[in-house]
Tab-separated table of C-alpha atoms in Angstrom:
chain	number	residue	atom	x	y	z
A	155	MET	CA	21.908	29.788	2.797
A	156	LYS	CA	21.662	30.274	-0.956
A	157	LYS	CA	18.897	31.300	-3.286
A	158	THR	CA	18.102	28.774	-6.030
A	159	LEU	CA	16.486	29.175	-9.426
A	160	THR	CA	14.597	26.767	-11.606
A	161	VAL	CA	15.863	26.368	-15.161
A	162	ASN	CA	14.612	24.449	-18.152
A	163	LEU	CA	17.466	22.802	-20.044
A	164	ALA	CA	16.474	20.869	-23.161
A	165	GLY	CA	13.028	20.222	-21.703
A	166	SER	CA	14.102	19.041	-18.238
A	167	VAL	CA	13.768	21.094	-15.078
A	168	TYR	CA	16.711	21.611	-12.729
A	169	HIS	CA	17.149	23.515	-9.482
A	170	ILE	CA	20.288	25.556	-9.679
A	171	ASP	CA	22.122	27.907	-7.314
A	172	GLU	CA	22.011	31.559	-8.229
A	173	ASP	CA	25.780	31.891	-8.783
A	174	ALA	CA	25.828	28.638	-10.748
A	175	TYR	CA	23.042	30.005	-12.931
A	176	VAL	CA	24.999	33.176	-13.691
A	177	LEU	CA	28.045	31.139	-14.690
A	178	LEU	CA	26.031	28.777	-16.885
A	179	ASP	CA	24.128	31.599	-18.578
A	180	ASN	CA	27.411	33.369	-19.195
A	181	TYR	CA	28.935	30.201	-20.665
A	182	LEU	CA	26.005	29.540	-23.010
A	183	ASN	CA	26.049	33.155	-24.192
A	184	ASN	CA	29.761	32.905	-24.909
A	185	LEU	CA	29.178	29.700	-26.880
A	186	ARG	CA	26.419	31.370	-28.862
A	187	TYR	CA	28.755	34.258	-29.625
A	188	HIS	CA	31.659	31.959	-30.512
A	189	PHE	CA	29.639	29.957	-33.027
A	190	ARG	CA	27.712	32.941	-34.426
A	191	LYS	CA	29.353	32.599	-37.858
A	192	ASP	CA	28.732	28.882	-38.192
A	193	ASP	CA	25.783	27.634	-40.185
A	194	GLY	CA	23.933	25.816	-37.446
A	195	ALA	CA	24.986	28.031	-34.529
A	196	GLU	CA	21.680	27.700	-32.678
A	197	GLU	CA	21.635	23.948	-33.257
A	198	ILE	CA	25.174	23.468	-31.940
A	199	VAL	CA	24.397	25.360	-28.745
A	200	ARG	CA	21.066	23.551	-28.345
A	201	ASP	CA	22.784	20.163	-28.653
A	202	MET	CA	25.416	21.226	-26.150
A	203	GLU	CA	22.631	22.332	-23.811
A	204	ALA	CA	21.125	18.865	-24.126
A	205	ARG	CA	24.488	17.340	-23.211
A	206	ILE	CA	24.797	19.659	-20.202
A	207	ALA	CA	21.297	18.620	-19.131
A	208	GLU	CA	22.403	14.998	-19.353
A	209	LEU	CA	25.439	15.659	-17.180
A	210	PHE	CA	23.237	17.479	-14.657
A	211	THR	CA	20.920	14.480	-14.554
A	212	GLU	CA	23.911	12.358	-13.604
A	213	TYR	CA	24.682	14.692	-10.688
A	214	ILE	CA	21.055	14.555	-9.581
A	215	ARG	CA	21.070	10.768	-9.734
A	216	GLU	CA	24.022	10.797	-7.371
A	217	GLY	CA	21.594	12.054	-4.750
A	218	LYS	CA	21.984	15.817	-5.007
A	219	GLN	CA	18.991	18.093	-5.301
A	220	VAL	CA	20.597	21.296	-6.478
A	221	ILE	CA	23.168	22.059	-9.171
A	222	THR	CA	26.007	23.989	-7.550
A	223	ILE	CA	28.649	26.240	-9.035
A	224	GLU	CA	31.181	23.405	-8.665
A	225	ASN	CA	28.966	21.227	-10.867
A	226	VAL	CA	28.771	23.933	-13.505
A	227	GLU	CA	32.530	24.467	-13.371
A	228	ALA	CA	33.066	20.727	-13.815
A	229	VAL	CA	30.670	20.696	-16.773
A	230	ILE	CA	32.409	23.662	-18.396
A	231	SER	CA	35.852	22.107	-18.070
A	232	ARG	CA	34.430	18.908	-19.524
A	233	MET	CA	32.702	20.599	-22.452
A	234	GLY	CA	35.555	23.024	-23.061
A	235	LYS	CA	35.777	26.801	-23.090
A	236	PRO	CA	34.700	28.508	-26.323
A	237	GLU	CA	38.313	29.297	-27.222
A	238	ASP	CA	39.189	25.562	-27.017
A	239	LEU	CA	36.482	24.647	-29.495
A	240	ASN	CA	36.846	25.088	-33.182
A	241	GLY	CA	33.970	26.365	-35.175
A	242	ASN	CA	33.832	28.312	-38.371
A	243	ALA	CA	34.985	25.619	-40.837
A	244	ASP	CA	38.156	27.373	-42.060
A	245	GLY	CA	39.799	27.120	-38.673
A	246	LYS	CA	40.724	30.788	-38.429
A	247	GLU	CA	38.912	30.954	-35.127
A	248	GLY	CA	40.335	32.780	-32.194
A	249	GLU	CA	41.732	35.630	-34.222
A	250	ASP	CA	38.424	37.260	-35.023
A	251	GLU	CA	37.396	37.525	-31.384
A	252	GLY	CA	37.176	41.101	-30.260
A	253	GLU	CA	37.827	42.316	-33.755
A	254	GLU	CA	34.441	43.964	-34.105
A	255	ARG	CA	34.831	47.693	-33.841
A	256	ALA	CA	33.568	49.595	-30.860
A	257	SER	CA	30.938	51.671	-32.585
A	258	ARG	CA	28.645	53.793	-30.484
A	259	ARG	CA	24.918	53.797	-31.095
A	260	LEU	CA	22.165	55.711	-29.387
A	261	PHE	CA	19.889	53.435	-27.377
A	262	ARG	CA	17.543	53.889	-24.469
A	263	ASN	CA	19.062	52.327	-21.361
A	264	PRO	CA	16.710	49.757	-19.776
A	265	ASP	CA	18.905	49.203	-16.709
A	266	ASP	CA	18.943	52.771	-15.420
A	267	ARG	CA	15.768	54.655	-16.170
A	268	VAL	CA	13.358	57.051	-14.522
A	269	LEU	CA	10.895	57.275	-17.418
A	270	GLY	CA	11.982	55.894	-20.787
A	271	GLY	CA	15.749	55.653	-20.235
A	272	VAL	CA	16.379	58.439	-22.761
A	273	ALA	CA	18.561	60.578	-20.464
A	274	SER	CA	20.515	57.504	-19.414
A	275	GLY	CA	21.000	56.462	-23.039
A	276	LEU	CA	22.167	59.950	-24.004
A	277	ALA	CA	24.578	59.965	-21.059
A	278	ALA	CA	26.002	56.598	-22.157
A	279	TYR	CA	26.270	57.796	-25.755
A	280	PHE	CA	28.193	60.960	-24.898
A	281	GLY	CA	29.959	59.527	-21.852
A	282	TRP	CA	28.386	62.036	-19.444
A	283	ASP	CA	27.147	61.491	-15.918
A	284	VAL	CA	23.474	60.577	-16.101
A	285	VAL	CA	22.570	62.642	-13.009
A	286	TRP	CA	23.734	65.854	-14.668
A	287	VAL	CA	21.892	65.006	-17.884
A	288	ARG	CA	18.694	64.537	-15.883
A	289	ILE	CA	19.157	67.774	-13.914
A	290	VAL	CA	19.845	69.769	-17.083
A	291	LEU	CA	16.860	68.161	-18.832
A	292	ILE	CA	14.507	68.961	-15.950
A	293	VAL	CA	15.737	72.540	-15.472
A	294	ALA	CA	15.695	73.191	-19.222
A	295	GLY	CA	12.263	71.565	-19.420
A	296	LEU	CA	10.902	74.218	-17.061
A	297	TRP	CA	11.888	76.954	-19.509
A	298	ILE	CA	11.631	75.278	-22.907
A	299	HIS	CA	8.121	73.971	-23.412
A	300	GLY	CA	8.937	71.843	-26.455
A	301	LEU	CA	11.375	69.722	-24.467
A	302	LEU	CA	8.736	67.432	-22.997
A	303	LEU	CA	7.455	66.719	-26.485
A	304	ALA	CA	11.024	66.179	-27.694
A	305	TYR	CA	11.540	63.695	-24.843
A	306	LEU	CA	8.400	61.768	-25.799
A	307	ILE	CA	9.449	61.704	-29.453
A	308	ALA	CA	12.908	60.453	-28.415
A	309	TRP	CA	11.197	57.773	-26.304
A	310	ILE	CA	9.240	56.657	-29.369
A	311	ILE	CA	12.058	56.832	-31.925
A	312	ILE	CA	15.143	55.625	-30.023
A	313	PRO	CA	15.170	51.829	-29.612
A	314	MET	CA	15.748	50.173	-26.254
A	315	ALA	CA	19.074	48.342	-25.804
A	316	ARG	CA	17.774	44.794	-25.356
A	317	THR	CA	20.622	42.383	-26.034
A	318	ALA	CA	24.046	42.333	-24.420
A	319	THR	CA	25.520	43.414	-27.766
A	320	GLU	CA	23.284	46.466	-27.944
A	321	LYS	CA	24.094	47.414	-24.378
A	322	LEU	CA	27.804	47.309	-25.239
A	323	GLN	CA	27.210	49.416	-28.357
A	324	MET	CA	25.320	51.908	-26.210
A	325	CYS	CA	28.471	52.547	-24.161
A	326	GLY	CA	30.792	52.189	-27.163
A	327	LYS	CA	32.561	49.173	-25.690
A	328	PRO	CA	34.109	46.548	-27.962
A	329	ILE	CA	32.010	43.437	-28.521
A	330	ASN	CA	33.794	40.219	-27.645
A	331	VAL	CA	33.263	37.122	-25.598
A	332	SER	CA	34.565	38.487	-22.320
A	333	SER	CA	32.735	41.815	-22.512
A	334	ILE	CA	29.441	40.105	-23.340
A	335	GLY	CA	29.932	37.772	-20.413
A	336	LYS	CA	30.574	40.756	-18.168
A	337	THR	CA	27.394	42.490	-19.315
A	338	VAL	CA	25.355	39.392	-18.636
A	339	THR	CA	26.782	39.166	-15.117
A	340	ASP	CA	26.413	42.891	-14.435
A	341	GLY	CA	22.821	42.901	-15.603
A	342	PHE	CA	22.097	40.043	-13.264
A	343	GLU	CA	23.638	41.796	-10.297
A	344	GLN	CA	21.663	44.945	-10.945
A	345	ASP	CA	18.369	43.084	-10.978
A	346	GLY	CA	18.788	41.900	-7.379
A	347	GLU	CA	16.099	42.472	-4.770
A	348	PRO	CA	13.720	45.199	-5.915
A	349	THR	CA	12.618	47.603	-3.187
A	350	GLY	CA	9.040	48.835	-2.807
A	351	ASP	CA	9.959	52.081	-4.546
A	352	GLU	CA	11.408	50.199	-7.514
A	353	LYS	CA	8.349	48.016	-7.792
A	354	SER	CA	5.984	50.963	-8.170
A	355	ARG	CA	8.454	52.495	-10.576
A	356	SER	CA	8.604	49.381	-12.758
A	357	ARG	CA	4.799	49.437	-12.921
A	358	MET	CA	5.099	53.009	-14.126
A	359	HIS	CA	7.663	51.855	-16.715
A	360	ARG	CA	5.298	49.238	-18.044
A	361	VAL	CA	2.440	51.733	-18.361
A	362	GLY	CA	4.795	54.282	-19.923
A	363	ASP	CA	6.196	51.758	-22.408
A	364	ALA	CA	2.718	50.607	-23.368
A	365	VAL	CA	1.561	54.198	-23.961
A	366	VAL	CA	4.687	54.969	-25.966
A	367	ALA	CA	4.245	51.802	-28.038
A	368	VAL	CA	0.610	52.678	-28.808
A	369	VAL	CA	1.401	56.325	-29.588
A	370	GLY	CA	4.352	55.271	-31.731
A	371	PHE	CA	2.181	52.861	-33.682
A	372	LEU	CA	-0.558	55.468	-34.196
A	373	LEU	CA	2.054	58.012	-35.264
A	374	LYS	CA	3.477	55.621	-37.854
A	375	LEU	CA	-0.038	54.859	-39.122
A	376	PHE	CA	-0.769	58.571	-39.312
A	377	LEU	CA	2.455	59.261	-41.207
A	378	ILE	CA	1.736	56.471	-43.686
A	379	LEU	CA	-1.805	57.810	-44.257
A	380	VAL	CA	-0.465	61.335	-44.706
A	381	ALA	CA	2.148	60.030	-47.139
A	382	ILE	CA	-0.515	58.227	-49.179
A	383	CYS	CA	-2.904	61.209	-49.215
A	384	PHE	CA	-0.254	63.726	-50.046
A	385	ALA	CA	1.882	61.701	-52.424
A	386	PRO	CA	1.033	63.981	-55.408
A	387	VAL	CA	1.694	67.068	-53.282
A	388	LEU	CA	5.008	65.604	-52.150
A	389	LEU	CA	5.977	64.951	-55.753
A	390	ILE	CA	5.180	68.550	-56.681
A	391	GLY	CA	7.145	69.687	-53.641
A	392	LEU	CA	10.111	67.641	-54.801
A	393	VAL	CA	9.894	69.170	-58.281
A	394	VAL	CA	9.697	72.674	-56.760
A	395	LEU	CA	12.708	71.884	-54.562
A	396	PHE	CA	14.666	70.730	-57.570
A	397	ALA	CA	13.669	73.838	-59.511
A	398	LEU	CA	14.764	76.027	-56.586
A	399	LEU	CA	18.084	74.201	-56.489
A	400	MET	CA	18.570	74.847	-60.199
A	401	ALA	CA	17.633	78.499	-59.694
A	402	ALA	CA	20.189	78.752	-56.895
A	403	THR	CA	22.789	77.237	-59.198
A	404	GLY	CA	21.865	79.809	-61.833
A	405	MET	CA	22.356	82.555	-59.298
A	406	LEU	CA	25.756	81.138	-58.439
A	407	ILE	CA	26.658	81.123	-62.120
A	408	SER	CA	25.775	84.804	-62.455
A	409	ILE	CA	28.082	85.807	-59.599
A	410	PRO	CA	31.256	85.626	-61.732
A	411	ALA	CA	29.592	88.058	-64.141
A	412	VAL	CA	30.218	90.613	-61.409
A	413	PHE	CA	33.904	89.716	-61.491
A	414	TYR	CA	33.796	90.097	-65.257
A	415	GLU	CA	32.250	93.553	-64.936
A	416	ALA	CA	34.735	94.513	-62.273
A	417	LEU	CA	37.794	93.213	-64.103
A	418	PRO	CA	37.243	94.040	-67.795
A	419	TYR	CA	40.971	93.861	-68.515
A	420	VAL	CA	41.246	90.141	-67.733
A	421	ASP	CA	41.097	88.007	-70.840
A	422	TRP	CA	38.348	85.596	-69.679
A	423	GLY	CA	38.099	83.978	-73.079
A	424	MET	CA	41.572	82.583	-72.565
A	425	ILE	CA	40.097	79.736	-70.498
A	426	GLY	CA	37.838	78.655	-73.352
A	427	THR	CA	34.326	77.278	-73.065
A	428	SER	CA	31.794	74.892	-74.569
A	429	SER	CA	28.027	74.519	-74.658
A	430	GLY	CA	28.226	71.796	-72.003
A	431	THR	CA	29.612	74.234	-69.455
A	432	ALA	CA	26.215	75.174	-68.050
A	433	VAL	CA	25.267	71.512	-67.572
A	434	ALA	CA	28.619	70.784	-65.927
A	435	ILE	CA	28.112	73.696	-63.542
A	436	ALA	CA	24.609	72.471	-62.681
A	437	VAL	CA	25.878	68.932	-61.975
A	438	CYS	CA	28.788	70.229	-59.895
A	439	GLY	CA	26.443	72.528	-58.005
A	440	LEU	CA	24.067	69.637	-57.237
A	441	LEU	CA	26.918	67.460	-55.992
A	442	ALA	CA	28.503	70.273	-53.989
A	443	VAL	CA	25.196	70.933	-52.211
A	444	GLY	CA	23.794	67.393	-52.244
A	445	ILE	CA	26.708	65.442	-50.761
A	446	PRO	CA	26.891	67.467	-47.520
A	447	ALA	CA	23.082	67.254	-47.283
A	448	VAL	CA	23.197	63.449	-47.613
A	449	GLY	CA	26.060	63.346	-45.126
A	450	LEU	CA	24.038	65.356	-42.621
A	451	LEU	CA	21.015	63.068	-43.065
A	452	GLN	CA	23.259	59.994	-42.658
A	453	LEU	CA	24.730	61.482	-39.475
A	454	VAL	CA	21.295	62.054	-37.952
A	455	MET	CA	19.883	58.657	-38.957
A	456	GLN	CA	23.048	56.875	-37.846
A	457	GLY	CA	22.879	58.624	-34.489
A	458	LEU	CA	19.344	57.391	-34.047
A	459	GLY	CA	20.553	53.902	-34.920
A	460	THR	CA	18.192	53.654	-37.876
A	461	TRP	CA	20.808	53.595	-40.630
A	462	LYS	CA	23.957	51.546	-40.698
A	463	PRO	CA	27.258	53.447	-40.694
A	464	MET	CA	28.704	54.098	-44.160
A	465	SER	CA	31.687	52.037	-45.203
A	466	LEU	CA	35.009	53.838	-45.402
A	467	THR	CA	35.135	53.386	-49.186
A	468	VAL	CA	31.769	55.072	-49.694
A	469	LYS	CA	32.850	57.931	-47.427
A	470	MET	CA	36.134	58.387	-49.302
A	471	VAL	CA	34.401	58.310	-52.690
A	472	LEU	CA	31.820	60.867	-51.549
A	473	VAL	CA	34.467	63.218	-50.115
A	474	LEU	CA	36.573	62.882	-53.272
A	475	LEU	CA	33.525	63.474	-55.463
A	476	TRP	CA	32.659	66.562	-53.428
A	477	LEU	CA	36.177	67.995	-53.684
A	478	VAL	CA	36.262	67.339	-57.438
A	479	SER	CA	32.812	68.865	-57.961
A	480	VAL	CA	33.748	71.961	-55.972
A	481	ALA	CA	37.037	72.348	-57.845
A	482	VAL	CA	35.577	71.727	-61.302
A	483	GLY	CA	32.545	73.884	-60.471
A	484	THR	CA	34.800	76.779	-59.471
A	485	VAL	CA	36.825	76.543	-62.658
A	486	PHE	CA	33.657	76.464	-64.775
A	487	LEU	CA	32.113	79.293	-62.811
A	488	LEU	CA	35.137	81.419	-63.664
A	489	GLN	CA	34.520	80.598	-67.315
A	490	ALA	CA	30.825	81.393	-67.098
A	491	PRO	CA	31.092	85.109	-67.917
A	492	PHE	CA	32.351	84.120	-71.323
A	493	ILE	CA	29.033	82.407	-72.052
A	494	GLU	CA	27.096	85.612	-71.411
A	495	TYR	CA	29.746	87.529	-73.301
A	496	SER	CA	29.288	85.337	-76.361
A	497	TYR	CA	25.513	85.946	-76.261
A	498	PHE	CA	26.010	89.603	-76.914
A	499	MET	CA	28.465	89.088	-79.761
B	27	MET	CA	57.406	25.015	-33.409
B	28	ASN	CA	54.523	24.369	-31.038
B	29	VAL	CA	54.304	20.606	-30.547
B	30	ASP	CA	50.855	20.725	-28.958
B	31	ASN	CA	49.556	22.715	-31.869
B	32	VAL	CA	50.847	20.198	-34.400
B	33	LYS	CA	49.380	17.332	-32.389
B	34	SER	CA	45.983	18.973	-32.226
B	35	GLN	CA	46.127	19.706	-35.973
B	36	MET	CA	46.846	16.007	-36.644
B	37	ARG	CA	43.948	14.994	-34.420
B	38	LYS	CA	41.622	17.526	-35.990
B	39	GLY	CA	42.210	16.136	-39.461
B	40	MET	CA	41.463	12.611	-38.317
B	41	LEU	CA	38.442	13.463	-36.235
B	42	GLU	CA	35.891	13.746	-39.017
B	43	TYR	CA	37.056	10.493	-40.569
B	44	CYS	CA	36.780	8.746	-37.194
B	45	ILE	CA	33.278	10.066	-36.577
B	46	LEU	CA	32.169	8.666	-39.924
B	47	LEU	CA	33.894	5.401	-39.062
B	48	LEU	CA	32.081	5.143	-35.726
B	49	LEU	CA	28.712	5.814	-37.315
B	50	HIS	CA	29.327	3.297	-40.092
B	51	GLN	CA	28.612	0.394	-37.758
B	52	GLU	CA	25.586	1.756	-35.936
B	53	ALA	CA	23.510	4.850	-35.372
B	54	SER	CA	24.463	6.537	-32.126
B	55	TYR	CA	23.870	9.759	-30.240
B	56	ALA	CA	26.371	12.422	-29.292
B	57	SER	CA	27.217	11.094	-25.829
B	58	ASP	CA	27.961	7.591	-27.209
B	59	ILE	CA	30.254	9.082	-29.807
B	60	ILE	CA	31.943	11.199	-27.145
B	61	GLN	CA	32.455	8.103	-25.002
B	62	LYS	CA	34.093	6.198	-27.846
B	63	LEU	CA	36.246	9.106	-28.967
B	64	LYS	CA	37.381	9.651	-25.382
B	65	GLU	CA	38.284	5.972	-25.050
B	66	ALA	CA	40.302	6.319	-28.249
B	67	ARG	CA	41.828	9.474	-26.724
B	68	LEU	CA	40.901	11.469	-29.780
B	69	ILE	CA	39.165	14.361	-28.067
B	70	VAL	CA	39.949	16.247	-24.906
B	71	VAL	CA	36.912	18.492	-24.465
B	72	GLU	CA	33.460	17.267	-25.411
B	73	GLY	CA	32.361	20.521	-26.980
B	74	THR	CA	34.641	19.842	-29.968
B	75	LEU	CA	32.244	17.228	-31.286
B	76	TYR	CA	29.081	19.332	-31.601
B	77	PRO	CA	30.144	21.801	-34.305
B	78	LEU	CA	31.589	18.850	-36.272
B	79	LEU	CA	28.372	16.826	-36.076
B	80	THR	CA	26.287	19.810	-37.132
B	81	ARG	CA	28.598	20.539	-40.032
B	82	LEU	CA	28.650	16.932	-41.258
B	83	LYS	CA	24.851	16.914	-41.006
B	84	ASN	CA	24.516	20.213	-42.901
B	85	ASP	CA	26.844	18.868	-45.592
B	86	GLY	CA	24.540	15.878	-46.033
B	87	LEU	CA	26.920	13.219	-44.712
B	88	LEU	CA	24.816	12.501	-41.648
B	89	SER	CA	21.129	12.394	-40.834
B	90	TYR	CA	19.482	12.097	-37.465
B	91	GLU	CA	16.254	11.111	-35.767
B	92	TRP	CA	14.929	11.900	-32.313
B	93	VAL	CA	14.669	8.979	-29.903
B	94	GLU	CA	12.913	9.353	-26.543
B	95	SER	CA	15.047	8.516	-23.536
B	96	THR	CA	13.920	7.193	-20.166
B	97	GLN	CA	16.689	9.078	-18.416
B	98	GLY	CA	16.739	12.704	-19.482
B	99	PRO	CA	16.029	14.699	-22.605
B	100	PRO	CA	15.278	13.046	-25.993
B	101	ARG	CA	18.388	12.107	-27.955
B	102	LYS	CA	19.486	12.793	-31.484
B	103	TYR	CA	20.599	9.533	-33.084
B	104	TYR	CA	22.947	10.192	-35.983
B	105	ARG	CA	23.516	7.796	-38.863
B	106	LEU	CA	25.472	7.903	-42.123
B	107	THR	CA	23.642	8.906	-45.287
B	108	GLU	CA	24.512	7.351	-48.664
B	109	LEU	CA	26.737	10.312	-49.382
B	110	GLY	CA	28.363	9.779	-45.990
B	111	GLU	CA	29.088	6.125	-46.810
B	112	ARG	CA	30.582	7.103	-50.148
B	113	ILE	CA	32.835	9.739	-48.609
B	114	LEU	CA	33.827	7.312	-45.860
B	115	SER	CA	35.080	4.788	-48.424
B	116	GLU	CA	36.975	7.574	-50.197
B	117	LEU	CA	38.587	8.618	-46.931
B	118	GLU	CA	39.326	4.945	-46.283
B	119	THR	CA	41.547	4.850	-49.361
B	120	ALA	CA	43.105	8.183	-48.518
B	121	TRP	CA	43.933	6.984	-45.017
B	122	ASP	CA	45.446	3.744	-46.326
B	123	GLU	CA	47.697	5.650	-48.683
B	124	LEU	CA	48.653	8.136	-45.998
B	125	SER	CA	49.495	5.515	-43.400
B	126	ASP	CA	51.412	3.483	-45.996
B	127	THR	CA	53.503	6.499	-46.858
B	128	VAL	CA	54.151	7.430	-43.245
B	129	ASN	CA	54.945	3.848	-42.264
B	130	HIS	CA	57.260	3.496	-45.203
B	131	LEU	CA	59.132	6.635	-44.194
B	132	ARG	CA	59.246	5.548	-40.587
B	133	GLN	CA	60.698	2.173	-41.464
B	134	LYS	CA	63.247	3.747	-43.706
B	135	PHE	CA	64.464	6.492	-41.412
B	136	LEU	CA	63.539	5.446	-37.913
B	137	THR	CA	65.647	2.274	-37.863
B	138	VAL	CA	67.264	3.476	-34.678
B	139	LEU	CA	64.121	2.744	-32.707
């Protein structure tokens, strides 16, 4: 005995065995992935679906009622595996498969969740065992009262891994045709026969997701309103922050004066100076403080999956800029005492 | 040298020309074209045709219209556009020249056969 499903292919309904369905779904997903760089990717796959529907109709006309896995295998060998087909005009197909880097992103895991799938997502991100993450979270939650709130915020902010690609990114696995196919199959296997306990739990998930969606929306609205109301205040805050930064730079500049006091025999004037020195020090100071700050922000936002990872070039330029600013800043700072010295002359 | 690879490259280059040639006579839908190409032993797997058709359509060489079918889903009937006809006649000349050259060489050097 076999379970059958009903599928709609190009507007016609077919009964299909469960295993045949998995294979067909897998095949269509692989096609979609193979043609993803072509102009009319969706159209190509849709047309091929129509052709598959036509072939199925032929099988049905032969007197069969259900599409079996043998039928699907026959169709696939007739249509051709993705690697046998050429897409992507230039004909450099085949080589780019599996080339996409295995970058890890933080997602909530929809396949293994008690509440929002946050613990499961974290476990996948760091490669830990989800059971331990949950135990630690619960035990820590008993002592740290903010943790529950942090969990809810994580539930709101971290996106759910919806597509096969996102699920692979969640675990840091490379994205290629075979791994996507595997995810599709795995996901299908996990969905099998829900028990009574799972049913009540999935109802809880729906309620939880709805609440989180509403709260998230309200929170965004609230933040936007706050931003509008306090825009002038924020601007002033920014100016104050900038002023503080400049003040801090000034403080840094005055430090070498101590060296000057302590080492009166060193000929500081030997290094030479100009009126632009102070500006140069300020710029170097801003870069030396600002670049790590931006880097930290990027790290956090990238971890949340909100920002895209920086390209290697940008990273290199920033690191180089930081090194140069620190080096130049240090040299100028050593010259700084001479500025004060010249004031008194 | 991979003989199969060279063969499939030769076929690939001809395929677009042959599709245009097939559609020059009459509008037809994908399965008809597949049938004819298979008879001519130009394609092995059917999936090869679909990206080609979509590309030729996106490049403005083909246009299509939906025609209801009594047996299964509605069908896309492709036909040549004016641009398609023009390019077909250009390819016609190119093919003539190419086959002349190859035949000439064959006659000259393949006298053993």
